PDB file of C-alpha atoms and ligand atoms in Angstrom:
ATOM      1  CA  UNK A   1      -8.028   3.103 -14.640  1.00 52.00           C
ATOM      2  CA  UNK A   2      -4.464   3.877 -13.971  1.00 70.00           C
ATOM      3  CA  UNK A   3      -1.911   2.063 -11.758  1.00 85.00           C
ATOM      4  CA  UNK A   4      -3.030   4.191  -8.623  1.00 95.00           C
ATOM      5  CA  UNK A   5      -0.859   5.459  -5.870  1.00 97.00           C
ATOM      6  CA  UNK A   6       1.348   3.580  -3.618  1.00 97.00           C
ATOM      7  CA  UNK A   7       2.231   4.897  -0.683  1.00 97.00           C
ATOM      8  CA  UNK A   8       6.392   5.860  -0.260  1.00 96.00           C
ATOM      9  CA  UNK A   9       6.005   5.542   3.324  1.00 97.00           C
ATOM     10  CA  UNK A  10       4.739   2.819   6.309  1.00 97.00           C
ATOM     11  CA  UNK A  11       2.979  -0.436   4.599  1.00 98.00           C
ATOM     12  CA  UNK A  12      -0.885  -0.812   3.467  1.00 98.00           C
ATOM     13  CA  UNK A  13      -1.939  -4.194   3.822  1.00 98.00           C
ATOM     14  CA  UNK A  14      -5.666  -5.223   3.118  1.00 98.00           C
ATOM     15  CA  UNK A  15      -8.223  -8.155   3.776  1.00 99.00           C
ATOM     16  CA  UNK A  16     -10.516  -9.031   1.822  1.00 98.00           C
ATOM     17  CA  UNK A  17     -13.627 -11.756   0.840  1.00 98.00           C
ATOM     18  CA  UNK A  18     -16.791 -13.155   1.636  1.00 97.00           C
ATOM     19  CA  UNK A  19     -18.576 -13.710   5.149  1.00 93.00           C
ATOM     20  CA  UNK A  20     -17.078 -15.500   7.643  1.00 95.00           C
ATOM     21  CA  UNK A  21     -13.595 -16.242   5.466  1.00 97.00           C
ATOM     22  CA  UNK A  22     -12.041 -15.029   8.350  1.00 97.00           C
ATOM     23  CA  UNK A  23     -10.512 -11.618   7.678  1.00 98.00           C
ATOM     24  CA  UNK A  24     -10.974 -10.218  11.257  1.00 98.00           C
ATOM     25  CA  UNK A  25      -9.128 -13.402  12.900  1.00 98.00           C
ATOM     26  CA  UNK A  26      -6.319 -13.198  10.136  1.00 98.00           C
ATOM     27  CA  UNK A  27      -5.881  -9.438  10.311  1.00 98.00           C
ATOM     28  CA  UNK A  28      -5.741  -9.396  14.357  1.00 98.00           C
ATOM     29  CA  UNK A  29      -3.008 -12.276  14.001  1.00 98.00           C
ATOM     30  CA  UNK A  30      -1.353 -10.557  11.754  1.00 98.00           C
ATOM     31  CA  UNK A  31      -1.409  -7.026  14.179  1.00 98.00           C
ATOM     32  CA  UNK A  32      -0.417  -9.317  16.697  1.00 98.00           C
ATOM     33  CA  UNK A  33       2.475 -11.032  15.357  1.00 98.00           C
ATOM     34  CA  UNK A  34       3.901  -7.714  13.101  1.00 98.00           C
ATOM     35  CA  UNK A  35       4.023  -5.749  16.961  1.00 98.00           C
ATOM     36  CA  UNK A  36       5.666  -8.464  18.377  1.00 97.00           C
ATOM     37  CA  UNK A  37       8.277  -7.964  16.229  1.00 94.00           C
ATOM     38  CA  UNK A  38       8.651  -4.607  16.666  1.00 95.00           C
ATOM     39  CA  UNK A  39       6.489  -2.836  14.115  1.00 97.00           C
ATOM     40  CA  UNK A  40       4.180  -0.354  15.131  1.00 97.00           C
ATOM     41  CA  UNK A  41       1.008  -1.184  13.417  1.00 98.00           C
ATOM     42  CA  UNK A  42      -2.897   0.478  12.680  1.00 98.00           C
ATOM     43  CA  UNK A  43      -5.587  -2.213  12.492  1.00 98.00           C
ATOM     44  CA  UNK A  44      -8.516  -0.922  11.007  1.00 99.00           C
ATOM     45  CA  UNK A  45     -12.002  -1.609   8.808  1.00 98.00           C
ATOM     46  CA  UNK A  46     -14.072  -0.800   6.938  1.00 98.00           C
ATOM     47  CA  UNK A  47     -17.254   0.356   7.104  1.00 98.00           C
ATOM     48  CA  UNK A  48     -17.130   2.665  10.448  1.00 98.00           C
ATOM     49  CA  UNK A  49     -13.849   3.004  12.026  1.00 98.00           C
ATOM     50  CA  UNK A  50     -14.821   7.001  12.375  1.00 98.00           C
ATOM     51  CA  UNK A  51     -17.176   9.073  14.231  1.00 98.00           C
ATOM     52  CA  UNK A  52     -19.076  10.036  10.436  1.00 98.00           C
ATOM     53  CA  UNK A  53     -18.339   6.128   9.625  1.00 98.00           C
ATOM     54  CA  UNK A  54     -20.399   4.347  12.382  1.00 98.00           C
ATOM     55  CA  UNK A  55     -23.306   6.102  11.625  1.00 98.00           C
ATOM     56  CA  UNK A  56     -22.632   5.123   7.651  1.00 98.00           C
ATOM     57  CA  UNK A  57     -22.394   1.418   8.735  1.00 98.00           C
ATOM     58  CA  UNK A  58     -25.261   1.642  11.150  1.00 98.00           C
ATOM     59  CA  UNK A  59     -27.327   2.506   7.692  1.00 97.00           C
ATOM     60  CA  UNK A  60     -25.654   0.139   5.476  1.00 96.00           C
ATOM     61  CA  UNK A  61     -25.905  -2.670   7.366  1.00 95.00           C
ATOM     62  CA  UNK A  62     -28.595  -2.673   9.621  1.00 95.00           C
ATOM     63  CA  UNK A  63     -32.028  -4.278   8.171  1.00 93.00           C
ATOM     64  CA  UNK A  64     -34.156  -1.890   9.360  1.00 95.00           C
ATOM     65  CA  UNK A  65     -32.824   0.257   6.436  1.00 95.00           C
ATOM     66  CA  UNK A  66     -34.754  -2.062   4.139  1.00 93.00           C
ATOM     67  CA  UNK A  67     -34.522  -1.020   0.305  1.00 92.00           C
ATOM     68  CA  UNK A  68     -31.525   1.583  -0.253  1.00 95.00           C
ATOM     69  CA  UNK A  69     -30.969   2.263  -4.199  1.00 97.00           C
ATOM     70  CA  UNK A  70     -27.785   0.520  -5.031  1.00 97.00           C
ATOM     71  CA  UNK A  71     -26.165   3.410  -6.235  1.00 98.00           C
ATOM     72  CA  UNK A  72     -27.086   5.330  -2.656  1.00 98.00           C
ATOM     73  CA  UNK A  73     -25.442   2.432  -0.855  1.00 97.00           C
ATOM     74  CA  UNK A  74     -22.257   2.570  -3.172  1.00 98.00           C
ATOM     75  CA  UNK A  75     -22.195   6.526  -2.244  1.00 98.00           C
ATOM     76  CA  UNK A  76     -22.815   5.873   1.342  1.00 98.00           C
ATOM     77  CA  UNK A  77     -19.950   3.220   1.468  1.00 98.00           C
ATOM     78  CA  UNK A  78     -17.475   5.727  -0.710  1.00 98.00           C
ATOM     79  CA  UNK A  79     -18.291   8.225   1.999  1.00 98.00           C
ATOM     80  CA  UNK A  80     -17.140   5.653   4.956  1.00 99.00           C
ATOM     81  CA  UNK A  81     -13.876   5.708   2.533  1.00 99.00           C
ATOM     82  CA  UNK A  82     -12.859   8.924   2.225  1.00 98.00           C
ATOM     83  CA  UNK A  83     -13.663   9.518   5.876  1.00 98.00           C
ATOM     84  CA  UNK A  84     -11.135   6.355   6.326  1.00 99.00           C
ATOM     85  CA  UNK A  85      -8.730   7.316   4.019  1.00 98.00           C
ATOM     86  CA  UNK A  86      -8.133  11.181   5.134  1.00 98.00           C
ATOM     87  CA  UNK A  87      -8.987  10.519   9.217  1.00 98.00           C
ATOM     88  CA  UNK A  88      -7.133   7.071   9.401  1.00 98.00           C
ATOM     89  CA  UNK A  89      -5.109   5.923   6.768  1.00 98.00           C
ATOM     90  CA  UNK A  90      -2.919   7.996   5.298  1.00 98.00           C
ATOM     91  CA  UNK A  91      -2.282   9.795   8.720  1.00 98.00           C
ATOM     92  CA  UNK A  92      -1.068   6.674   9.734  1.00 98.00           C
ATOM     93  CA  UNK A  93       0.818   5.837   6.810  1.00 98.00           C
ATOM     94  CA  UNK A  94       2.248   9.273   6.885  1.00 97.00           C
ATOM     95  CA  UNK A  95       4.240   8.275  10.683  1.00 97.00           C
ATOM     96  CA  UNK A  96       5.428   5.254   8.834  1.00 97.00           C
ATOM     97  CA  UNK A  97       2.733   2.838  10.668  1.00 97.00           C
ATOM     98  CA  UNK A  98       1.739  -0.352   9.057  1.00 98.00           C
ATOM     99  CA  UNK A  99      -1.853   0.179   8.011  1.00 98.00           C
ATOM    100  CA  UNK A 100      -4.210  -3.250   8.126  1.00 98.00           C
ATOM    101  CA  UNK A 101      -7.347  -2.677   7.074  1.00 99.00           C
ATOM    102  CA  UNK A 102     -10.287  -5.231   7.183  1.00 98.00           C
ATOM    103  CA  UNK A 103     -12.604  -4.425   3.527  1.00 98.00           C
ATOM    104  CA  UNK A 104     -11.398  -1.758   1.379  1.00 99.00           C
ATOM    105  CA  UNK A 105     -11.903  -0.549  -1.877  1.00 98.00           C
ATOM    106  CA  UNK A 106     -11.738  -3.822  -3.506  1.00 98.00           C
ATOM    107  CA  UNK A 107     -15.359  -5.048  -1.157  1.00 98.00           C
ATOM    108  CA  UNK A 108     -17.421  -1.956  -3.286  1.00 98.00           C
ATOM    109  CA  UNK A 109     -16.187  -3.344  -6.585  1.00 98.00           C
ATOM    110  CA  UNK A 110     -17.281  -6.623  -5.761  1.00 98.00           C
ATOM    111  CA  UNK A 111     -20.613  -5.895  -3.783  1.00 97.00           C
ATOM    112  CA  UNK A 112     -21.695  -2.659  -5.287  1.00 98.00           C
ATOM    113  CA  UNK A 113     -20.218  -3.674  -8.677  1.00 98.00           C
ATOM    114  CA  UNK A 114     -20.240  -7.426  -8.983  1.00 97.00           C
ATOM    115  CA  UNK A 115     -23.117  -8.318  -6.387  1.00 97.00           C
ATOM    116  CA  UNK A 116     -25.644  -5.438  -7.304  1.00 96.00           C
ATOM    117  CA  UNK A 117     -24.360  -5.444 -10.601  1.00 92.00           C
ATOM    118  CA  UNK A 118     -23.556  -1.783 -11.312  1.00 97.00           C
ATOM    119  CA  UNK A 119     -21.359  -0.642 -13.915  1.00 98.00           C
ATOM    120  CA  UNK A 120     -17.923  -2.076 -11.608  1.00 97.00           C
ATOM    121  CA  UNK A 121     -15.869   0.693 -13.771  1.00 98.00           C
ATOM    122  CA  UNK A 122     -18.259   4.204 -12.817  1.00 98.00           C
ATOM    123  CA  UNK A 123     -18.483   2.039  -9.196  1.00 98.00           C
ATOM    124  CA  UNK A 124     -14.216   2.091  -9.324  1.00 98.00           C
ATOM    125  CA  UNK A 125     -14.641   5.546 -10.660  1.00 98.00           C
ATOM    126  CA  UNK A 126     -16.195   7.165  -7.659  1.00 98.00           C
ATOM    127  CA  UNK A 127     -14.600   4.827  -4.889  1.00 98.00           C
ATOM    128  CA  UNK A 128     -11.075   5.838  -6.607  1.00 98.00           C
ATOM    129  CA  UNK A 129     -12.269   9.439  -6.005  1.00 98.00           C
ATOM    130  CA  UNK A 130     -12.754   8.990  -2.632  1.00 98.00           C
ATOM    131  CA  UNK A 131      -9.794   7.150  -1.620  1.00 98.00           C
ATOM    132  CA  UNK A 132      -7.377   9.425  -3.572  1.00 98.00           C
ATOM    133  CA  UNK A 133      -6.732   6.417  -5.701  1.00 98.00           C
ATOM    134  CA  UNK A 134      -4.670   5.069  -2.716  1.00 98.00           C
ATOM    135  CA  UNK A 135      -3.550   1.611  -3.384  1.00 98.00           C
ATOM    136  CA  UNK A 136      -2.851  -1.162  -0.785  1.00 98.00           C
ATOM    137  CA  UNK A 137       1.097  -2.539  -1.389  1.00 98.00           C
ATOM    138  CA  UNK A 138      -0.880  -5.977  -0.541  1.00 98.00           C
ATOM    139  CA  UNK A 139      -4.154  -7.273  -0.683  1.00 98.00           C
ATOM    140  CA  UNK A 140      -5.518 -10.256   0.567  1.00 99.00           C
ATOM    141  CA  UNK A 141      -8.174 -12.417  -0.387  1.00 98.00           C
ATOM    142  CA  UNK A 142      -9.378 -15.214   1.855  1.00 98.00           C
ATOM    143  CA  UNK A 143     -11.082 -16.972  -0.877  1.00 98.00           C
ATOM    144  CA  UNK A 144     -14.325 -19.535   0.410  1.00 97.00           C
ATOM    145  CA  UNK A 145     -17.480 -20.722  -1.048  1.00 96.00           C
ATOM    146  CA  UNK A 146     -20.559 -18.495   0.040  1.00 96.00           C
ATOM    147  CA  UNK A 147     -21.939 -21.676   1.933  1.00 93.00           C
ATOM    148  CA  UNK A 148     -19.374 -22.119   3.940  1.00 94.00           C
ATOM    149  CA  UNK A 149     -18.708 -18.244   5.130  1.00 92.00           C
ATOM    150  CA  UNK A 150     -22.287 -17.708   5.147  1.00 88.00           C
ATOM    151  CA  UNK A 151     -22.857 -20.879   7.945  1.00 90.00           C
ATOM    152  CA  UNK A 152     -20.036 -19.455  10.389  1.00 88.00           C
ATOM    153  CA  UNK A 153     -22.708 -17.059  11.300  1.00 81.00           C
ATOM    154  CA  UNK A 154     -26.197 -17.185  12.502  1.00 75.00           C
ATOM    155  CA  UNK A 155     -27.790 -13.815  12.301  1.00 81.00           C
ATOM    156  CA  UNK A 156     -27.467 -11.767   8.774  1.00 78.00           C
ATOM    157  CA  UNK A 157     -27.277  -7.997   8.167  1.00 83.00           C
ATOM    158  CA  UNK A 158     -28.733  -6.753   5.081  1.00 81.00           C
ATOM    159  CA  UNK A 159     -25.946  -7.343   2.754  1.00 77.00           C
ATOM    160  CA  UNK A 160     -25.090 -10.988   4.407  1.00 78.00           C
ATOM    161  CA  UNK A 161     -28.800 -11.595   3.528  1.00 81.00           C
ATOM    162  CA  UNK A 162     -28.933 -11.487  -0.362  1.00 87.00           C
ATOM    163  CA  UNK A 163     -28.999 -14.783  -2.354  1.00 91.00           C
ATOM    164  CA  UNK A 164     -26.209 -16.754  -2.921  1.00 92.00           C
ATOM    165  CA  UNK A 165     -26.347 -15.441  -6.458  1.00 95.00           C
ATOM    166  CA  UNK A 166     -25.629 -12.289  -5.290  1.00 96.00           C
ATOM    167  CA  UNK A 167     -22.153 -13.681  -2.777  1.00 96.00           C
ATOM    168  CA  UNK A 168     -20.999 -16.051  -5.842  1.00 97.00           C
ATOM    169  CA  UNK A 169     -20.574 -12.847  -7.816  1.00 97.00           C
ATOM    170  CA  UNK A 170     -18.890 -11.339  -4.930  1.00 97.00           C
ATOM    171  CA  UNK A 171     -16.492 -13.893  -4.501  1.00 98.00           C
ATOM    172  CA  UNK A 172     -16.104 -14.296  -8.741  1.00 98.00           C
ATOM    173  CA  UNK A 173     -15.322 -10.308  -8.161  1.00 98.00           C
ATOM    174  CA  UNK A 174     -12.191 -10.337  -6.094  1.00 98.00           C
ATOM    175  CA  UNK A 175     -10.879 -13.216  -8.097  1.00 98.00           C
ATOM    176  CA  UNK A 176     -10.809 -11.401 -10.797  1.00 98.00           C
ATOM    177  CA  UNK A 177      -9.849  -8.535  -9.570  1.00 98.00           C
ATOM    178  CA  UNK A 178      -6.358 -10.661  -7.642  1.00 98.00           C
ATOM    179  CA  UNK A 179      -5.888 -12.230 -11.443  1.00 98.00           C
ATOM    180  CA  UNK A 180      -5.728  -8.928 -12.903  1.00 97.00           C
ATOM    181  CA  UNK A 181      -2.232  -8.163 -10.371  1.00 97.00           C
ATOM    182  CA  UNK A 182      -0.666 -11.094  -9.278  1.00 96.00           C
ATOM    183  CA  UNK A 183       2.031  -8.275  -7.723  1.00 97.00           C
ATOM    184  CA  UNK A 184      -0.119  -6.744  -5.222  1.00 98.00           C
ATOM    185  CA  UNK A 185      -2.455  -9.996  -4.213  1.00 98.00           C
ATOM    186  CA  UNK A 186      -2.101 -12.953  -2.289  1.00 98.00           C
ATOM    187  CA  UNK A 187      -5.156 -15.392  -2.677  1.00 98.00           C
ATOM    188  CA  UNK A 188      -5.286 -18.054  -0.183  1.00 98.00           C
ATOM    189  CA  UNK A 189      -7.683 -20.803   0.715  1.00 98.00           C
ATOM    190  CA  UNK A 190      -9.847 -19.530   3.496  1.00 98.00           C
ATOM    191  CA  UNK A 191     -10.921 -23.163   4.291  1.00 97.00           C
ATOM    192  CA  UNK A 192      -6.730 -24.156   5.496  1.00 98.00           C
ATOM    193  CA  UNK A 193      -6.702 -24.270   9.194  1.00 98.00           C
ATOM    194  CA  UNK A 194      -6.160 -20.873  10.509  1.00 98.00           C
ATOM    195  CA  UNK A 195      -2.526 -21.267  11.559  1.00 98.00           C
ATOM    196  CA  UNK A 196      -1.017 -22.297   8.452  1.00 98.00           C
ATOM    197  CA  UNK A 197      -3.346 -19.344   6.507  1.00 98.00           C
ATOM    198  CA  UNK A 198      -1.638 -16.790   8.932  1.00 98.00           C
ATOM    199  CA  UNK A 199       2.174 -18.218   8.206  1.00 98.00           C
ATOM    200  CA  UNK A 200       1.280 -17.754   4.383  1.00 98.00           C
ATOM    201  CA  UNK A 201       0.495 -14.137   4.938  1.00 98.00           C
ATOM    202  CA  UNK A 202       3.621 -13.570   7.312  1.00 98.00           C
ATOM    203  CA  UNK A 203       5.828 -15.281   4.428  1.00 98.00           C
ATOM    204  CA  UNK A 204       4.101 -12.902   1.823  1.00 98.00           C
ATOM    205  CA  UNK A 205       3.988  -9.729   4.546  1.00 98.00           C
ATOM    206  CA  UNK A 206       7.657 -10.113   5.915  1.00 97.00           C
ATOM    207  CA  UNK A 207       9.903  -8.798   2.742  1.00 96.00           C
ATOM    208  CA  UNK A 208       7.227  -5.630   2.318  1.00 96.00           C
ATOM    209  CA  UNK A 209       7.893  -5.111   6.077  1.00 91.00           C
ATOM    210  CA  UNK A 210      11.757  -4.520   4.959  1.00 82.00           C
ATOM    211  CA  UNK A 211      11.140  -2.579   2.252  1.00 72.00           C
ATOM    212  CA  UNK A 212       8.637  -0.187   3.785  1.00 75.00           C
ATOM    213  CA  UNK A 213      11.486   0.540   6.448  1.00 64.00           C
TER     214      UNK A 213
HETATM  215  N1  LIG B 301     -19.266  -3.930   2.241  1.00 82.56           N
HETATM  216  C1  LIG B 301     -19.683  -3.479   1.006  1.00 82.56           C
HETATM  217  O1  LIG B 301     -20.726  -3.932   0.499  1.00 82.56           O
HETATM  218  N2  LIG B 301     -18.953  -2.531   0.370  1.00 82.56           N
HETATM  219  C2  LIG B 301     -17.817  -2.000   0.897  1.00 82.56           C
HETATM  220  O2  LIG B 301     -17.181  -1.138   0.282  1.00 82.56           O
HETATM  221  C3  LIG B 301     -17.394  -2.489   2.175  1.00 82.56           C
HETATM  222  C4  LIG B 301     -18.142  -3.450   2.807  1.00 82.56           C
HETATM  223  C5  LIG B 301     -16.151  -1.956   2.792  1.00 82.56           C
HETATM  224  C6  LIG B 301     -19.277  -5.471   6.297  1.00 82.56           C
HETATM  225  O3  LIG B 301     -19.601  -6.420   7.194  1.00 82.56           O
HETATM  226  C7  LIG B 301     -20.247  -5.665   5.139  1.00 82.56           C
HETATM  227  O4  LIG B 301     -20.192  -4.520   4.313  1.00 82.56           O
HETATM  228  C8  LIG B 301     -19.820  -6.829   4.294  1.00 82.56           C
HETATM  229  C9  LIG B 301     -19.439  -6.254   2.953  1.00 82.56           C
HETATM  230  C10 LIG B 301     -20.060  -4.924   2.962  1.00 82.56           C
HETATM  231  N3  LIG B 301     -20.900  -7.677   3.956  1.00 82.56           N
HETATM  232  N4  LIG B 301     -21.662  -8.129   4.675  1.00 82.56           N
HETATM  233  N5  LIG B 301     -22.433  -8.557   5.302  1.00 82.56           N
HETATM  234  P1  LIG B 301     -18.792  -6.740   8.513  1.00 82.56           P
HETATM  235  O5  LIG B 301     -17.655  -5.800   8.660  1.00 82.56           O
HETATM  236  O6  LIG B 301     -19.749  -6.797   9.626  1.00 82.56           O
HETATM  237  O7  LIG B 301     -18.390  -8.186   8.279  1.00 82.56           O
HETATM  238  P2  LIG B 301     -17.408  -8.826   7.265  1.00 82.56           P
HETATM  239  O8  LIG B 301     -16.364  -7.881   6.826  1.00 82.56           O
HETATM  240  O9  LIG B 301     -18.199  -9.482   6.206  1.00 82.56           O
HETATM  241  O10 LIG B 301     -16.648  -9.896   8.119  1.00 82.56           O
HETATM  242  P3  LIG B 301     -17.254 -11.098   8.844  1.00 82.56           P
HETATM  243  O11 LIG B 301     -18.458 -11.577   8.179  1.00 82.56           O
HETATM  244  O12 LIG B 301     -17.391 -10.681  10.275  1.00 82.56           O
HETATM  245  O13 LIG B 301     -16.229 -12.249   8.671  1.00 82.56           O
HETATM  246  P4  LIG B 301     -14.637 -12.357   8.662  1.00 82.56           P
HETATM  247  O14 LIG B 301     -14.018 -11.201   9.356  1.00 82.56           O
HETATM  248  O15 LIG B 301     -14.189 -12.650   7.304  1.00 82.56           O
HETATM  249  O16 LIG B 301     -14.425 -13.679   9.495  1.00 82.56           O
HETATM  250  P5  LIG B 301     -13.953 -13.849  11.051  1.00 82.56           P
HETATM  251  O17 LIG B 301     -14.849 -13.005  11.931  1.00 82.56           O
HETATM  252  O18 LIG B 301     -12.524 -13.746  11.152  1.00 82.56           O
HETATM  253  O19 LIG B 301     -14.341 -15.388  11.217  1.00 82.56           O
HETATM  254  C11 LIG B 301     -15.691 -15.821  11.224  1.00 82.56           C
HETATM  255  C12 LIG B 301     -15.815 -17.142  11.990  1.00 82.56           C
HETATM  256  O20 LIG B 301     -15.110 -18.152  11.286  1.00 82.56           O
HETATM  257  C13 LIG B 301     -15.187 -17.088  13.400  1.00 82.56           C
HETATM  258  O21 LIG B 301     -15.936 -17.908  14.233  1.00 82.56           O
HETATM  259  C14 LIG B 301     -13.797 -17.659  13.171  1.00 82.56           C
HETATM  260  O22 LIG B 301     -13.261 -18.258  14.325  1.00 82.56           O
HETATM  261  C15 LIG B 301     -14.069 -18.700  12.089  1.00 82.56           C
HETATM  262  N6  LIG B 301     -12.908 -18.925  11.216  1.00 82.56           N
HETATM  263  C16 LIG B 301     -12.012 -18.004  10.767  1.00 82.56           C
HETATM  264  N7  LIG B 301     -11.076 -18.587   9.992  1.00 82.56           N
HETATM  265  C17 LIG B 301     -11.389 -19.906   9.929  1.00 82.56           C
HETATM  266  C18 LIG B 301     -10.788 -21.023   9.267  1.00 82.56           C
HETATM  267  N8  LIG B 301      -9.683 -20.908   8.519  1.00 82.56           N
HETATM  268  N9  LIG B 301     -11.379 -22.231   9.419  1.00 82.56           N
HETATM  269  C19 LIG B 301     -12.499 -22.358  10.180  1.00 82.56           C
HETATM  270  N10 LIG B 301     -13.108 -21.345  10.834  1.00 82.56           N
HETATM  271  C20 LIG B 301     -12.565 -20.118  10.709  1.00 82.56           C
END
C-alpha cells in the first residue's frame, strides 16, 4: 500500500478501538474543547452518519441480520465509507473544518481483517478504494482489554457479540497497525481517568491545529 493522501486543507482526526474504550466521550470532548477555542469543527462516525449510511448500520449491526458473509459485511461497511468520505468528509475538509470522526478505515482492517480474519491487505484494498485512500493527519487509539470495554455495556449488537477471540484480534489489529506509523498515531491507555486521556489528545491535537491553519 502506498503512503495515502493527506489532506492540504482543515485537519482529519480519528478515534479508534474496542467497545466501550470511550471514543464517543473523547471525541465529543475533544469537539467541545477545539470550538471553544475557536475552531470550527465536524464530529462525525462511522457506520451511518448519511441517509444511505443508517440503513447500512441498521444491517450491520442489528442481530436480526443474523449470518452476513464476512466479505458482504466488509462491502457493506466500505459502502458506509465512501458515502462518508464523498457526503461528509472531504466536503468538510474542503471549507477548512476540522473533521473528527468516531471508527474509520482503520475499524474494517481490524474487524473485517483481524477479527473475521480476511486477507487484512484485499480488506485495505477495497476500503482504500472507497475512501479515495484519504488518510487521517491523526489517529487515535484508545487502547483497553476486551473485558473491560465489553462490561461498560449491557446489551450487544452483532459485532459486540463475537468471542473474545474475535475482540483480542481486534484490539492486536490497531496496535499494529499504530506501530507501523508512530507519525500519524497516538495510542493511549483507555483505562486513565477520562480527563487526563482528553489533555493527552489536546497536547497531541494542538500543534496539527496550527499547522492545518
Ligand atoms: N465496525 C466494523 O466492524 N467495521 C468498520 O469499518 C466500522 C465499524 C467503521 C460500531 O459500533 C460497530 O461497527 C463496532 C465496530 C464495527 N463494533 N461493535 N459493536 P458503535 O458505533 O455502535 O459503537 P462503538 O464504535 O463500538 O463505540 P461504543 O461501543 O459505543 O464505545 P465508545 O464510543 O468507545 O465508548 P463511550 O461510549 O465513549 O464510553 C462507553 C462507556 O464507558 C460510557 O459509559 C463512558 O462514560 C465510559 N467511559 C469512557 N471513558 C472511560 C474511562 N476512561 N474510564 C471509565 N469509563 C469510561
Amino acid at each position: 500500500m502506498d503512503a495515502g493522501v493527506f489532506s492540504e486543507r482543515g485537519l482529519f482526526v480519528c478515534f479508534e478501538g474496542g467497545e466501550g474504550a470511550g471514543k464517543s466521550t473523547q471525541s465529543r470532548l475533544l469537539h467541545d474543547w477545539l470550538v471553544e477555542h475557536g475552531a470550527t469543527v465536524l464530529l462525525t462516525f462511522e457506520p451511518g452518519d448519511t441517509p444511505v449510511g443508517k440503513e447500512l448500520r441498521r444491517i450491520v449491526l442489528d442481530p436480526a441480520t443474523g449470518e452476513l458473509s464476512d466479505r458482504t459485511e466488509a462491502l457493506l461497511y466500505a459502502a458506509d465509507k465512501a458515502e462518508h468520505v464523498d457526503h461528509v468528509v472531504l466536503p468538510a475538509l474542503a471549507r477548512g473544518e476540522v473533521v473528527i470522526t468516531d471508527r474509520y478505515v482503520d475499524s474494517t482492517l481490524a474487524y473485517q481483517g483481524a477479527g473475521r480474519t480476511l486477507d487484512v491487505a484485499e480488506v485495505e484494498a477495497v476500503a482504500r478504494w472507497a475512501t479515495r485512500d484519504l488518510r487521517p493527519h491523526l489517529t487515535v487509539v484508545l487502547d483497553l482489554e476486551p473485558e473491560t470495554g465489553l462490561d461498560r455495556f449491557t446489551e450487544r449488537d452483532r459485532i459486540e457479540g463475537q468471542s473474545l477471540e474475535f475482540h483480542q484480534r481486534v484490539r492486536q489489529g490497531f496496535l499494529a497497525l499504530a506501530a507501523a506509523d508512530a507519525d500519524h498515531y497516538l495510542v493511549l491507555d483507555a483505562r486513565e481517568p477520562i480527563e487526563e486521556i482528553a489533555a493527552a489528545i489536546r497536547a497531541r491535537v494542538e500543534p496539527l491545529l496550527a499547522a492545518a491553519r
